[in-house]
Amino acid sequence: MMREADRVMTQSPMETDYLVEHGNVIRERIFELPPFPIKEHQLSDPNSNTSFPDKAKEKKKLRDHYNIKESKVVLYLGQHGMHKKVNRVLEAMPYVWQAEPDTAFVIAGGVTDNTKLLKKQAAELERQKIGNVYFIDNFPNEDKEKIFRMADIFISLSEMESFGIVLVEALNYGLPVVASKNCVARYIIDEGQNGSLVEPACLTEVSGALIE
């Protein structure tokens, strides 16, 4: 069907390359939406409609709601599947806590068969008094905005996304994004401008991006 279409729309250059290589779709017929990488002027400013005149007070209010006491929040938002590589972030967090001890790592999203392993890994870090990890499981969609607003930086090391809408959502809330350099994120993140691209296998690279 796509080979016969006059126009095929894709969500990223990675999808385009896949269709050309594996679907025999003519590249000239493919139209990518939106243009990449995402630039600041392409994003709306959700903070402009906030009822809180002081963002610091807003963040504290939201963190208090989730009983988060730290002054800095690293956020992952998404389901807990193994392919999301949240375990790699947990492995990198001790390096972050060594440099920035007043930092919380928040894991928000849908539970999966992998959730127990993540919570066990997080509990071990807390048992060693290395740092605090907070889980916000299966939250209602209307809470998503609050969760984004209370964060300081967003991280997702998943390499299985064709577009990665959550990365754009995080950018839209003014959060710098740390993501894998081996996936579609390289078409979304403007390195050094709105985030950092890292090698998930390198924990010091991941933690360094979070500390910066």
PDB file of C-alpha atoms in Angstrom:
ATOM      1  CA  MET A   1       0.000   0.000   0.000  1.00  0.00           C
ATOM      2  CA  MET A   2       2.754   2.460   0.940  1.00  0.00           C
ATOM      3  CA  ARG A   3       4.719   1.653  -2.194  1.00  0.00           C
ATOM      4  CA  GLU A   4       1.691   2.684  -4.265  1.00  0.00           C
ATOM      5  CA  ALA A   5       0.936   5.865  -2.295  1.00  0.00           C
ATOM      6  CA  ASP A   6       1.720   9.313  -3.706  1.00  0.00           C
ATOM      7  CA  ARG A   7       2.824  10.522  -0.284  1.00  0.00           C
ATOM      8  CA  VAL A   8       3.953   8.671   2.857  1.00  0.00           C
ATOM      9  CA  MET A   9       4.310  10.591   6.117  1.00  0.00           C
ATOM     10  CA  THR A  10       6.817   9.464   8.739  1.00  0.00           C
ATOM     11  CA  GLN A  11       7.532  10.619  12.269  1.00  0.00           C
ATOM     12  CA  SER A  12      11.324  10.661  12.023  1.00  0.00           C
ATOM     13  CA  PRO A  13      14.262  10.205   9.657  1.00  0.00           C
ATOM     14  CA  MET A  14      14.776   6.793  11.256  1.00  0.00           C
ATOM     15  CA  GLU A  15      11.320   5.698  10.061  1.00  0.00           C
ATOM     16  CA  THR A  16      12.100   7.120   6.631  1.00  0.00           C
ATOM     17  CA  ASP A  17      15.318   5.104   6.346  1.00  0.00           C
ATOM     18  CA  TYR A  18      13.498   1.950   7.468  1.00  0.00           C
ATOM     19  CA  LEU A  19      10.752   2.320   4.852  1.00  0.00           C
ATOM     20  CA  VAL A  20      13.276   2.991   2.104  1.00  0.00           C
ATOM     21  CA  GLU A  21      15.471   0.039   3.069  1.00  0.00           C
ATOM     22  CA  HIS A  22      12.850  -2.538   4.044  1.00  0.00           C
ATOM     23  CA  GLY A  23       9.640  -1.309   2.422  1.00  0.00           C
ATOM     24  CA  ASN A  24      10.998  -0.263  -0.975  1.00  0.00           C
ATOM     25  CA  VAL A  25       9.266   3.103  -0.623  1.00  0.00           C
ATOM     26  CA  ILE A  26      10.694   5.826  -2.865  1.00  0.00           C
ATOM     27  CA  ARG A  27      12.434   8.375  -0.638  1.00  0.00           C
ATOM     28  CA  GLU A  28      11.161  11.329  -2.660  1.00  0.00           C
ATOM     29  CA  ARG A  29       7.570  10.354  -1.791  1.00  0.00           C
ATOM     30  CA  ILE A  30       8.226  10.469   1.961  1.00  0.00           C
ATOM     31  CA  PHE A  31       7.378  13.561   3.992  1.00  0.00           C
ATOM     32  CA  GLU A  32       8.679  13.833   7.567  1.00  0.00           C
ATOM     33  CA  LEU A  33       6.707  15.520  10.328  1.00  0.00           C
ATOM     34  CA  PRO A  34       7.815  17.570  12.182  1.00  0.00           C
ATOM     35  CA  PRO A  35      11.169  19.025  11.026  1.00  0.00           C
ATOM     36  CA  PHE A  36      14.118  17.894  13.154  1.00  0.00           C
ATOM     37  CA  PRO A  37      15.808  18.554  15.481  1.00  0.00           C
ATOM     38  CA  ILE A  38      13.149  20.184  17.627  1.00  0.00           C
ATOM     39  CA  LYS A  39      13.952  23.855  18.168  1.00  0.00           C
ATOM     40  CA  GLU A  40      12.778  25.936  21.105  1.00  0.00           C
ATOM     41  CA  HIS A  41      10.664  28.231  18.932  1.00  0.00           C
ATOM     42  CA  GLN A  42       8.683  25.208  17.652  1.00  0.00           C
ATOM     43  CA  LEU A  43       7.417  24.388  21.129  1.00  0.00           C
ATOM     44  CA  SER A  44       4.511  25.912  22.976  1.00  0.00           C
ATOM     45  CA  ASP A  45       5.109  27.260  26.452  1.00  0.00           C
ATOM     46  CA  PRO A  46       2.840  25.399  28.875  1.00  0.00           C
ATOM     47  CA  ASN A  47       4.309  27.439  31.721  1.00  0.00           C
ATOM     48  CA  SER A  48       2.748  30.602  30.298  1.00  0.00           C
ATOM     49  CA  ASN A  49      -0.680  29.433  31.450  1.00  0.00           C
ATOM     50  CA  THR A  50       0.351  28.410  34.936  1.00  0.00           C
ATOM     51  CA  SER A  51      -1.593  29.796  37.862  1.00  0.00           C
ATOM     52  CA  PHE A  52       1.624  29.817  39.903  1.00  0.00           C
ATOM     53  CA  PRO A  53       3.614  33.042  39.442  1.00  0.00           C
ATOM     54  CA  ASP A  54       6.706  31.478  40.979  1.00  0.00           C
ATOM     55  CA  LYS A  55       7.907  28.252  39.363  1.00  0.00           C
ATOM     56  CA  ALA A  56      10.001  27.333  42.389  1.00  0.00           C
ATOM     57  CA  LYS A  57       6.916  27.505  44.604  1.00  0.00           C
ATOM     58  CA  GLU A  58       4.949  25.527  42.048  1.00  0.00           C
ATOM     59  CA  LYS A  59       7.565  22.769  41.988  1.00  0.00           C
ATOM     60  CA  LYS A  60       7.689  22.592  45.774  1.00  0.00           C
ATOM     61  CA  LYS A  61       3.911  22.365  45.979  1.00  0.00           C
ATOM     62  CA  LEU A  62       3.831  19.534  43.446  1.00  0.00           C
ATOM     63  CA  ARG A  63       6.717  17.683  45.089  1.00  0.00           C
ATOM     64  CA  ASP A  64       5.059  17.960  48.474  1.00  0.00           C
ATOM     65  CA  HIS A  65       2.015  16.309  46.931  1.00  0.00           C
ATOM     66  CA  TYR A  66       4.161  13.249  46.108  1.00  0.00           C
ATOM     67  CA  ASN A  67       6.183  13.471  49.375  1.00  0.00           C
ATOM     68  CA  ILE A  68       9.385  14.286  47.536  1.00  0.00           C
ATOM     69  CA  LYS A  69      11.730  16.263  49.781  1.00  0.00           C
ATOM     70  CA  GLU A  70      14.761  16.710  47.522  1.00  0.00           C
ATOM     71  CA  SER A  71      15.464  20.040  45.799  1.00  0.00           C
ATOM     72  CA  LYS A  72      16.217  18.505  42.382  1.00  0.00           C
ATOM     73  CA  VAL A  73      14.183  15.901  40.476  1.00  0.00           C
ATOM     74  CA  VAL A  74      15.357  13.620  37.685  1.00  0.00           C
ATOM     75  CA  LEU A  75      12.292  12.212  35.910  1.00  0.00           C
ATOM     76  CA  TYR A  76      11.618   9.140  33.829  1.00  0.00           C
ATOM     77  CA  LEU A  77       8.031   8.912  32.591  1.00  0.00           C
ATOM     78  CA  GLY A  78       6.864   5.858  30.679  1.00  0.00           C
ATOM     79  CA  GLN A  79       6.074   2.205  31.160  1.00  0.00           C
ATOM     80  CA  HIS A  80       8.494   0.010  33.080  1.00  0.00           C
ATOM     81  CA  GLY A  81       9.406  -2.457  30.322  1.00  0.00           C
ATOM     82  CA  MET A  82      12.944  -3.799  30.278  1.00  0.00           C
ATOM     83  CA  HIS A  83      13.545  -2.262  26.839  1.00  0.00           C
ATOM     84  CA  LYS A  84      13.114   1.204  28.404  1.00  0.00           C
ATOM     85  CA  LYS A  85      16.441   0.727  30.219  1.00  0.00           C
ATOM     86  CA  VAL A  86      15.300   2.351  33.449  1.00  0.00           C
ATOM     87  CA  ASN A  87      17.647  -0.082  35.200  1.00  0.00           C
ATOM     88  CA  ARG A  88      20.570   1.661  33.502  1.00  0.00           C
ATOM     89  CA  VAL A  89      19.446   4.985  34.944  1.00  0.00           C
ATOM     90  CA  LEU A  90      19.255   3.398  38.398  1.00  0.00           C
ATOM     91  CA  GLU A  91      22.792   2.105  37.918  1.00  0.00           C
ATOM     92  CA  ALA A  92      23.967   5.605  36.975  1.00  0.00           C
ATOM     93  CA  MET A  93      22.217   7.430  39.817  1.00  0.00           C
ATOM     94  CA  PRO A  94      24.874   6.692  42.512  1.00  0.00           C
ATOM     95  CA  TYR A  95      27.305   8.787  40.450  1.00  0.00           C
ATOM     96  CA  VAL A  96      24.711  11.558  40.350  1.00  0.00           C
ATOM     97  CA  TRP A  97      24.086  11.364  44.098  1.00  0.00           C
ATOM     98  CA  GLN A  98      27.798  11.527  44.766  1.00  0.00           C
ATOM     99  CA  ALA A  99      27.935  14.915  43.051  1.00  0.00           C
ATOM    100  CA  GLU A 100      24.358  16.090  43.774  1.00  0.00           C
ATOM    101  CA  PRO A 101      23.107  14.315  46.916  1.00  0.00           C
ATOM    102  CA  ASP A 102      19.936  16.421  47.160  1.00  0.00           C
ATOM    103  CA  THR A 103      18.476  14.788  44.031  1.00  0.00           C
ATOM    104  CA  ALA A 104      15.466  12.513  43.691  1.00  0.00           C
ATOM    105  CA  PHE A 105      14.901  10.042  40.881  1.00  0.00           C
ATOM    106  CA  VAL A 106      11.219   9.725  40.002  1.00  0.00           C
ATOM    107  CA  ILE A 107       9.967   6.775  37.940  1.00  0.00           C
ATOM    108  CA  ALA A 108       6.427   7.486  36.770  1.00  0.00           C
ATOM    109  CA  GLY A 109       4.386   5.216  34.539  1.00  0.00           C
ATOM    110  CA  GLY A 110       2.642   1.950  33.893  1.00  0.00           C
ATOM    111  CA  VAL A 111       3.734  -1.155  35.747  1.00  0.00           C
ATOM    112  CA  THR A 112       4.916  -4.232  33.857  1.00  0.00           C
ATOM    113  CA  ASP A 113       6.482  -7.583  34.702  1.00  0.00           C
ATOM    114  CA  ASN A 114       9.746  -5.655  35.066  1.00  0.00           C
ATOM    115  CA  THR A 115       8.445  -3.342  37.808  1.00  0.00           C
ATOM    116  CA  LYS A 116       9.335  -5.691  40.678  1.00  0.00           C
ATOM    117  CA  LEU A 117      12.933  -5.852  39.500  1.00  0.00           C
ATOM    118  CA  LEU A 118      13.150  -2.058  39.274  1.00  0.00           C
ATOM    119  CA  LYS A 119      11.689  -1.635  42.753  1.00  0.00           C
ATOM    120  CA  LYS A 120      14.096  -4.219  44.144  1.00  0.00           C
ATOM    121  CA  GLN A 121      17.004  -2.387  42.531  1.00  0.00           C
ATOM    122  CA  ALA A 122      15.761   0.942  43.910  1.00  0.00           C
ATOM    123  CA  ALA A 123      15.215  -0.509  47.395  1.00  0.00           C
ATOM    124  CA  GLU A 124      18.810  -1.708  47.497  1.00  0.00           C
ATOM    125  CA  LEU A 125      20.053   1.800  46.704  1.00  0.00           C
ATOM    126  CA  GLU A 126      17.858   3.229  49.446  1.00  0.00           C
ATOM    127  CA  ARG A 127      18.945   0.502  51.883  1.00  0.00           C
ATOM    128  CA  GLN A 128      22.531   1.577  51.333  1.00  0.00           C
ATOM    129  CA  LYS A 129      21.410   5.179  51.941  1.00  0.00           C
ATOM    130  CA  ILE A 130      22.795   6.185  48.553  1.00  0.00           C
ATOM    131  CA  GLY A 131      19.730   8.126  47.398  1.00  0.00           C
ATOM    132  CA  ASN A 132      15.954   8.148  47.100  1.00  0.00           C
ATOM    133  CA  VAL A 133      13.869   6.726  44.268  1.00  0.00           C
ATOM    134  CA  TYR A 134      10.146   7.473  44.031  1.00  0.00           C
ATOM    135  CA  PHE A 135       7.644   5.421  42.010  1.00  0.00           C
ATOM    136  CA  ILE A 136       4.403   6.941  40.741  1.00  0.00           C
ATOM    137  CA  ASP A 137       2.646   3.911  39.293  1.00  0.00           C
ATOM    138  CA  ASN A 138      -0.263   3.885  36.846  1.00  0.00           C
ATOM    139  CA  PHE A 139      -1.089   7.542  37.344  1.00  0.00           C
ATOM    140  CA  PRO A 140      -4.179   9.022  35.664  1.00  0.00           C
ATOM    141  CA  ASN A 141      -3.501  10.934  32.470  1.00  0.00           C
ATOM    142  CA  GLU A 142      -4.566  14.226  34.045  1.00  0.00           C
ATOM    143  CA  ASP A 143      -1.613  13.951  36.474  1.00  0.00           C
ATOM    144  CA  LYS A 144       0.963  13.888  33.692  1.00  0.00           C
ATOM    145  CA  GLU A 145       1.270  17.665  33.574  1.00  0.00           C
ATOM    146  CA  LYS A 146       1.910  17.867  37.335  1.00  0.00           C
ATOM    147  CA  ILE A 147       4.620  15.224  37.104  1.00  0.00           C
ATOM    148  CA  PHE A 148       6.399  17.002  34.267  1.00  0.00           C
ATOM    149  CA  ARG A 149       6.129  20.352  36.051  1.00  0.00           C
ATOM    150  CA  MET A 150       7.783  19.141  39.250  1.00  0.00           C
ATOM    151  CA  ALA A 151      10.877  17.836  37.410  1.00  0.00           C
ATOM    152  CA  ASP A 152      14.174  19.549  36.581  1.00  0.00           C
ATOM    153  CA  ILE A 153      15.474  17.161  33.948  1.00  0.00           C
ATOM    154  CA  PHE A 154      14.041  14.244  31.961  1.00  0.00           C
ATOM    155  CA  ILE A 155      15.778  11.020  31.002  1.00  0.00           C
ATOM    156  CA  SER A 156      14.838   8.121  28.736  1.00  0.00           C
ATOM    157  CA  LEU A 157      17.425   5.666  27.452  1.00  0.00           C
ATOM    158  CA  SER A 158      14.992   3.584  25.389  1.00  0.00           C
ATOM    159  CA  GLU A 159      16.202   2.710  21.902  1.00  0.00           C
ATOM    160  CA  MET A 160      12.993   1.092  20.662  1.00  0.00           C
ATOM    161  CA  GLU A 161      10.928   4.152  19.765  1.00  0.00           C
ATOM    162  CA  SER A 162       9.992   5.158  16.218  1.00  0.00           C
ATOM    163  CA  PHE A 163       9.374   8.731  17.328  1.00  0.00           C
ATOM    164  CA  GLY A 164       9.542   9.187  21.097  1.00  0.00           C
ATOM    165  CA  ILE A 165       6.626  11.502  21.832  1.00  0.00           C
ATOM    166  CA  VAL A 166       7.535  11.626  25.533  1.00  0.00           C
ATOM    167  CA  LEU A 167      10.810  13.354  24.625  1.00  0.00           C
ATOM    168  CA  VAL A 168       8.901  16.106  22.846  1.00  0.00           C
ATOM    169  CA  GLU A 169       6.459  16.339  25.760  1.00  0.00           C
ATOM    170  CA  ALA A 170       9.357  16.841  28.166  1.00  0.00           C
ATOM    171  CA  LEU A 171      10.881  19.512  25.934  1.00  0.00           C
ATOM    172  CA  ASN A 172       7.512  21.199  25.748  1.00  0.00           C
ATOM    173  CA  TYR A 173       7.568  21.569  29.528  1.00  0.00           C
ATOM    174  CA  GLY A 174      10.967  23.226  29.350  1.00  0.00           C
ATOM    175  CA  LEU A 175      12.908  20.209  30.592  1.00  0.00           C
ATOM    176  CA  PRO A 176      16.352  19.387  29.244  1.00  0.00           C
ATOM    177  CA  VAL A 177      16.335  15.801  27.985  1.00  0.00           C
ATOM    178  CA  VAL A 178      18.973  13.086  28.321  1.00  0.00           C
ATOM    179  CA  ALA A 179      18.457  10.274  25.801  1.00  0.00           C
ATOM    180  CA  SER A 180      20.283   7.549  23.916  1.00  0.00           C
ATOM    181  CA  LYS A 181      22.380   8.583  20.934  1.00  0.00           C
ATOM    182  CA  ASN A 182      21.475   5.253  19.275  1.00  0.00           C
ATOM    183  CA  CYS A 183      17.839   5.994  18.514  1.00  0.00           C
ATOM    184  CA  VAL A 184      15.367   8.539  17.171  1.00  0.00           C
ATOM    185  CA  ALA A 185      16.368  10.965  19.937  1.00  0.00           C
ATOM    186  CA  ARG A 186      19.300  12.089  17.815  1.00  0.00           C
ATOM    187  CA  TYR A 187      16.783  13.666  15.450  1.00  0.00           C
ATOM    188  CA  ILE A 188      14.912  15.389  18.282  1.00  0.00           C
ATOM    189  CA  ILE A 189      17.642  16.580  20.631  1.00  0.00           C
ATOM    190  CA  ASP A 190      19.756  19.559  19.643  1.00  0.00           C
ATOM    191  CA  GLU A 191      22.932  18.575  21.495  1.00  0.00           C
ATOM    192  CA  GLY A 192      23.939  21.116  24.102  1.00  0.00           C
ATOM    193  CA  GLN A 193      20.868  23.251  23.430  1.00  0.00           C
ATOM    194  CA  ASN A 194      17.868  21.321  24.737  1.00  0.00           C
ATOM    195  CA  GLY A 195      19.545  18.191  26.063  1.00  0.00           C
ATOM    196  CA  SER A 196      22.275  15.591  25.733  1.00  0.00           C
ATOM    197  CA  LEU A 197      22.737  12.359  23.807  1.00  0.00           C
ATOM    198  CA  VAL A 198      24.539   9.569  25.633  1.00  0.00           C
ATOM    199  CA  GLU A 199      25.649   5.975  25.286  1.00  0.00           C
ATOM    200  CA  PRO A 200      23.425   4.005  27.709  1.00  0.00           C
ATOM    201  CA  ALA A 201      26.172   1.438  28.288  1.00  0.00           C
ATOM    202  CA  CYS A 202      28.454   4.154  29.692  1.00  0.00           C
ATOM    203  CA  LEU A 203      27.230   4.972  33.198  1.00  0.00           C
ATOM    204  CA  THR A 204      29.627   7.863  33.679  1.00  0.00           C
ATOM    205  CA  GLU A 205      28.367   9.407  30.431  1.00  0.00           C
ATOM    206  CA  VAL A 206      24.751   9.036  31.562  1.00  0.00           C
ATOM    207  CA  SER A 207      25.427  10.421  35.035  1.00  0.00           C
ATOM    208  CA  GLY A 208      27.602  13.222  33.659  1.00  0.00           C
ATOM    209  CA  ALA A 209      24.767  14.414  31.438  1.00  0.00           C
ATOM    210  CA  LEU A 210      22.397  14.437  34.428  1.00  0.00           C
ATOM    211  CA  ILE A 211      24.852  16.367  36.582  1.00  0.00           C
ATOM    212  CA  GLU A 212      25.495  19.013  33.925  1.00  0.00           C
TER     213      GLU A 212
END
